[in-house]
mmCIF file of C-alpha atoms in Angstrom:
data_model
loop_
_atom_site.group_PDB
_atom_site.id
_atom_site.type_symbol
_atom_site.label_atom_id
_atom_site.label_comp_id
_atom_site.label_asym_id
_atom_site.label_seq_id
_atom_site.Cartn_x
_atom_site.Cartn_y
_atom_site.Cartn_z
ATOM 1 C CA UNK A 8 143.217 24.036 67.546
ATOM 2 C CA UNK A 9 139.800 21.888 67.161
ATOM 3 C CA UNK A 10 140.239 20.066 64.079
ATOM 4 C CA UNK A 11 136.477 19.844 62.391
ATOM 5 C CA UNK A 12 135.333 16.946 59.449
ATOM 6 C CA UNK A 13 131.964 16.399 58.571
ATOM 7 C CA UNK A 14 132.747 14.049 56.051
ATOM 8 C CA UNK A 15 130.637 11.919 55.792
ATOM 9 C CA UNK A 16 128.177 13.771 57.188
ATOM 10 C CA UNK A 17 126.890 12.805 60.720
ATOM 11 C CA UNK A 18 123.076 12.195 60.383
ATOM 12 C CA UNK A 19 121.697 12.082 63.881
ATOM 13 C CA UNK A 20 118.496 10.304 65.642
ATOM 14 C CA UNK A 21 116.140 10.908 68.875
ATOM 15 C CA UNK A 22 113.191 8.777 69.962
ATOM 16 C CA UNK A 23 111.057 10.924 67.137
ATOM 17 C CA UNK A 24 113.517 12.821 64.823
ATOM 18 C CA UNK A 25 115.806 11.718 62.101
ATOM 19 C CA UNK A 26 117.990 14.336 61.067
ATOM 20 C CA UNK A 27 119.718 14.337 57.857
ATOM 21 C CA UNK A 28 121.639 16.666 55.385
ATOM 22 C CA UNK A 29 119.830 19.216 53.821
ATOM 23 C CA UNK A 30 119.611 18.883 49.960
ATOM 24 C CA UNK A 31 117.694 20.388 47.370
ATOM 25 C CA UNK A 32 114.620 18.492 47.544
ATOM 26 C CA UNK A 33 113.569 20.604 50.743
ATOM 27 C CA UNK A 34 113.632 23.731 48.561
ATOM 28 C CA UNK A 35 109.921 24.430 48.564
ATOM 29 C CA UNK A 36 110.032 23.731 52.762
ATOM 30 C CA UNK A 37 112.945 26.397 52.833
ATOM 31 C CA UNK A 38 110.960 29.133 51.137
ATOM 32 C CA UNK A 39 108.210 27.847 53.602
ATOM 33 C CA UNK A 40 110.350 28.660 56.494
ATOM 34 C CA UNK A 41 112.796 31.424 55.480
ATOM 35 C CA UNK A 42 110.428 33.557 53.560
ATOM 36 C CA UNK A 43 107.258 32.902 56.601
ATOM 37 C CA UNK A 44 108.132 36.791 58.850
ATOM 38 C CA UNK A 45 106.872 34.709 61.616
ATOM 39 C CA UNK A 46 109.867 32.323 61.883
ATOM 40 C CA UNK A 47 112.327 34.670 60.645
ATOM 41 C CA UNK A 48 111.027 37.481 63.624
ATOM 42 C CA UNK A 49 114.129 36.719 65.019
ATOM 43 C CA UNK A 50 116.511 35.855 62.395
ATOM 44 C CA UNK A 51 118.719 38.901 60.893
ATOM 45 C CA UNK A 52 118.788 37.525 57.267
ATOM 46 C CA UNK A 53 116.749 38.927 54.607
ATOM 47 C CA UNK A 54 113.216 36.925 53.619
ATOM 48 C CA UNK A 55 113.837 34.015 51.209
ATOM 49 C CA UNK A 56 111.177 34.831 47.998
ATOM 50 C CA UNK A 57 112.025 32.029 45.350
ATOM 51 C CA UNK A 58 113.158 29.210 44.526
ATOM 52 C CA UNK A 59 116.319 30.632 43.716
ATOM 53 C CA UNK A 60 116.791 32.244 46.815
ATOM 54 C CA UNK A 61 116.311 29.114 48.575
ATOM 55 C CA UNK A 62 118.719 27.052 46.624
ATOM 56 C CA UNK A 63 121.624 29.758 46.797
ATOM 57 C CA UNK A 64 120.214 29.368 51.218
ATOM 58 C CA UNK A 65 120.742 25.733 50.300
ATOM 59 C CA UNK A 66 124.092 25.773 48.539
ATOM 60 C CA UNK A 67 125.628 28.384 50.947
ATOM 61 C CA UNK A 68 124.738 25.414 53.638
ATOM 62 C CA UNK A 69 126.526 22.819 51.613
ATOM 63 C CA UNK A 70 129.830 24.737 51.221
ATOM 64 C CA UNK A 71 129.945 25.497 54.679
ATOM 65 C CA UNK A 72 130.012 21.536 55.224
ATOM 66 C CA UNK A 73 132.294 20.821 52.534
ATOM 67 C CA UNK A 74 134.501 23.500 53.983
ATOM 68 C CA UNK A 75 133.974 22.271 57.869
ATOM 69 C CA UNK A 76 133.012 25.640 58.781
ATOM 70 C CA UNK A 77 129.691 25.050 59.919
ATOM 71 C CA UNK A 78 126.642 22.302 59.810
ATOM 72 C CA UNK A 79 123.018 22.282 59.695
ATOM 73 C CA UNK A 80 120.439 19.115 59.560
ATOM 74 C CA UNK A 81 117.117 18.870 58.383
ATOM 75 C CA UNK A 82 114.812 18.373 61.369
ATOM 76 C CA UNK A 83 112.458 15.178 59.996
ATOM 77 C CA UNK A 84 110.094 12.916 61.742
ATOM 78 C CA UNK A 85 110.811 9.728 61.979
ATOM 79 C CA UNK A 86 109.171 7.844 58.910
ATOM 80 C CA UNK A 87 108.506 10.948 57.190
ATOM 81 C CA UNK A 88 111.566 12.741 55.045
ATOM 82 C CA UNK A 89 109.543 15.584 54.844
ATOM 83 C CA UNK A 90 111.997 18.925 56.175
ATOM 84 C CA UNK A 91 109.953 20.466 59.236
ATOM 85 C CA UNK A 92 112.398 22.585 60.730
ATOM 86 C CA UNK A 93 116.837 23.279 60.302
ATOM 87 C CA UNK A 94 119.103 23.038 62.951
ATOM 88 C CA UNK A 95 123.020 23.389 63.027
ATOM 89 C CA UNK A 96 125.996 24.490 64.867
ATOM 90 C CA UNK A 97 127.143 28.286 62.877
ATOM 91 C CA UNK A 98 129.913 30.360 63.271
ATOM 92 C CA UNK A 99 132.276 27.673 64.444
ATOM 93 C CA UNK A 100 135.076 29.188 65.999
ATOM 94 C CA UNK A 101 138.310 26.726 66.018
ATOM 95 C CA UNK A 102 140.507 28.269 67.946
ATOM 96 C CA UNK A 103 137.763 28.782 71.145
ATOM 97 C CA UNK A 104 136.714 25.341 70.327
ATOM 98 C CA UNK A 105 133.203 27.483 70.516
ATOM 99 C CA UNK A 106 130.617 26.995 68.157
ATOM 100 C CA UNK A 107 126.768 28.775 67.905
ATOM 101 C CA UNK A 108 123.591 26.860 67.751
ATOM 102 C CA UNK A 109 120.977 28.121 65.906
ATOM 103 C CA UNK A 110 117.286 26.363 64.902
ATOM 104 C CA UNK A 111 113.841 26.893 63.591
ATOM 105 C CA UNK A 112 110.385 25.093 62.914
ATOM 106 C CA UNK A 113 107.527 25.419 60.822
ATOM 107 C CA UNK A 114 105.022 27.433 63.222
ATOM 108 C CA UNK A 115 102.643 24.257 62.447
ATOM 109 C CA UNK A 116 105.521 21.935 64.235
ATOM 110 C CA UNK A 117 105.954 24.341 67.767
ATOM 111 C CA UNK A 118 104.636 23.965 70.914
ATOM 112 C CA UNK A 119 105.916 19.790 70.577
ATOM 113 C CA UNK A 120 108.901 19.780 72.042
ATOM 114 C CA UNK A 121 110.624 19.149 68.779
ATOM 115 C CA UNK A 122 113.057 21.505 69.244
ATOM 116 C CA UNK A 123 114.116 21.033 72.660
ATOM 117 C CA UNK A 124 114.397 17.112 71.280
ATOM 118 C CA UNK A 125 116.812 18.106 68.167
ATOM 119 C CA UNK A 126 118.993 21.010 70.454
ATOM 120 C CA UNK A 127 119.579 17.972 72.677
ATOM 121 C CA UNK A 128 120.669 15.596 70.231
ATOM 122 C CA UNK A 129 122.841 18.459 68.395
ATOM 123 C CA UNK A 130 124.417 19.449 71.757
ATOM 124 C CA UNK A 131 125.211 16.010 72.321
ATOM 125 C CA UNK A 132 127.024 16.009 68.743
ATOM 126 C CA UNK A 133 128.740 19.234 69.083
ATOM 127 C CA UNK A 134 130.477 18.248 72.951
ATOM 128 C CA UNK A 135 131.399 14.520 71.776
ATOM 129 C CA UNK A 136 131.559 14.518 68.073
ATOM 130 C CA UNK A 137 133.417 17.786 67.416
ATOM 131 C CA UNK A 138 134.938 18.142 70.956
ATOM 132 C CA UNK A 139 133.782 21.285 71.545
ATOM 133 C CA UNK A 140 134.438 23.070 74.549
ATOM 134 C CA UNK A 141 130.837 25.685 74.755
ATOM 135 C CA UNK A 142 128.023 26.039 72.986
ATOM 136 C CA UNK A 143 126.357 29.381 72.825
ATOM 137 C CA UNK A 144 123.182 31.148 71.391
ATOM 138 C CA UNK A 145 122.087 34.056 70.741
ATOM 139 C CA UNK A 146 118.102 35.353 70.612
ATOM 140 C CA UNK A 147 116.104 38.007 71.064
ATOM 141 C CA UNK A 148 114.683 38.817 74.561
ATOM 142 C CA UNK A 149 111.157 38.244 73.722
ATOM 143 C CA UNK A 150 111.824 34.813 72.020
ATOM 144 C CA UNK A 151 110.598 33.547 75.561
ATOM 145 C CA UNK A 152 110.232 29.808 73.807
ATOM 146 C CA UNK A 153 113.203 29.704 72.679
ATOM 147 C CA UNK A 154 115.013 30.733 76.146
ATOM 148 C CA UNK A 155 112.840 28.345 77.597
ATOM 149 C CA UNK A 156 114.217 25.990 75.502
ATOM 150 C CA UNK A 157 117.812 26.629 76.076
ATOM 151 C CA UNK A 158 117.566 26.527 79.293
ATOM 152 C CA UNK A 159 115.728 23.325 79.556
ATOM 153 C CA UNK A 160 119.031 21.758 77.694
ATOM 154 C CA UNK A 161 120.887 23.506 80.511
ATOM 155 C CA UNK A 162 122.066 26.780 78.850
ATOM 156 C CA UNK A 163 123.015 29.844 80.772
ATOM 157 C CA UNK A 164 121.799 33.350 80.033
ATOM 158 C CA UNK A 165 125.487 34.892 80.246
ATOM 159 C CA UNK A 166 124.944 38.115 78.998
ATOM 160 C CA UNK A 167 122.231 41.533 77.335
ATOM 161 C CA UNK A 168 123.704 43.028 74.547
ATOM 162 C CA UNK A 169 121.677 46.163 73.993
ATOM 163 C CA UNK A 170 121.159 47.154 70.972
ATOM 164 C CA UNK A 171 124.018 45.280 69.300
ATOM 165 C CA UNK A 172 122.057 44.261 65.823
ATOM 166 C CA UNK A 173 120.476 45.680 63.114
ATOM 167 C CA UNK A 174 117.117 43.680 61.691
ATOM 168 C CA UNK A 175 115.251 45.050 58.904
ATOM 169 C CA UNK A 176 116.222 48.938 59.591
ATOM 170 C CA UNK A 177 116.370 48.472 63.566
ATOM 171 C CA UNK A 178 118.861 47.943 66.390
ATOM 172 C CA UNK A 179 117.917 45.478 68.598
ATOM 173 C CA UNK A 180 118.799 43.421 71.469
ATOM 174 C CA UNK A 181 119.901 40.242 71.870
ATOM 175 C CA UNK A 182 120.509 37.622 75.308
ATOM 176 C CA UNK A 183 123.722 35.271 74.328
ATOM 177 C CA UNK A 184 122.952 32.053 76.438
ATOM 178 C CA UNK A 185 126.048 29.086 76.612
ATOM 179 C CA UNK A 186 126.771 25.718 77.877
ATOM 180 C CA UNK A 187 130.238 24.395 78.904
ATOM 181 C CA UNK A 188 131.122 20.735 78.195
ATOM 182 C CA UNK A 189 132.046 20.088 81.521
ATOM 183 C CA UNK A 190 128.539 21.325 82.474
ATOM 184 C CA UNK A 191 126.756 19.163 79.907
ATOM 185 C CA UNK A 192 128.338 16.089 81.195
ATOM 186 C CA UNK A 193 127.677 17.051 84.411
ATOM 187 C CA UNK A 194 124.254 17.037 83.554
ATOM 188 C CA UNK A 195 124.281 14.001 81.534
ATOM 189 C CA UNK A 196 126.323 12.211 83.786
ATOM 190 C CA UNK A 197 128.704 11.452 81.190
ATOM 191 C CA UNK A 198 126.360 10.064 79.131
#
């Protein structure tokens, strides 16, 4: 079984991003992004309102590091600490040696390729840091930008659950798109 420490914790670069743990000095950019219906269209958790809500968001994120269940990073720009967007690999699952990847930005941030720049790096971290044999994700069929992204990182649309999820009082769809680690390096040549 896929034996998973993120102690210390693995802060990770690109040509513009930094990213770094997420701590409670980003709690006013969490409400920002977890309580904006925009960016959480797509997301089946309930709007973040206060401060409180965000630090319990933020704490829940800690203790799934400390426990090495799951990890998320602050997406930064380089020379500016300032949280713009989370990223992180959720719902590890050990024994598959599978984990999900999941992300958002502040709307102000999209359209930059900022994303498509931090799934990179974090694919890159989940196939040779945590030896992971897939990556999958899961969004809704009209998040065209994020498919777009996925597949630009060399994801596969693998399957259409229909109505599989319930968000705010309705069932909706979802398109669960993966990557192999054999196909990332293949793509990478083994970089």
């Amino acid at each position: 079984m896929l034996a998973i420490n993120f102690s210390p914790f693995p802060n990770l670069e690109t040509e513009r991003l930094f990213l770094r743990r997420v701590d409670v000095k980003d709690v006013n950019e969490i409400i920002a992004l977890r309580s904006n219906p925009e960016t959480m269209k797509y997301i089946p958790r309930p709007l973040v309102k206060t401060i409180e809500d965000a630090l319990v968001h933020i704490a829940m994120m800690d203790t799934k590091i400390e426990n090495n269940e799951g990890i998320n990073w602050a997406i930064t720009q380089k020379g500016n600490p300032k949280l713009i967007g989370v990223i992180g690999h959720y719902k590890i699952k050990p024994e598959h040696y599978r984990a999900e990847i999941g992300y958002m930005l502040l709307p102000e941030f999209s359209g930059k390729g900022i994303i498509s720049e931090a799934v990179k790096e974090v694919v890159k971290y989940g196939f040779k840091g945590m030896q992971l044999h897939s990556i999958e994700a899961v969004i809704a069929p009209e998040n065209y930008a994020s498919a777009k992204v996925l597949e630009k990182n060399g994801f596969i649309k693998e399957a259409h659950h229909r109505k599989i999820l319930p968000i705010r009082g309705e069932w909706v769809d979802n398109y669960e798109f993966a990557i192999l680690e054999e196909d990332y390096f293949k793509i990478n040549n083994r970089a």
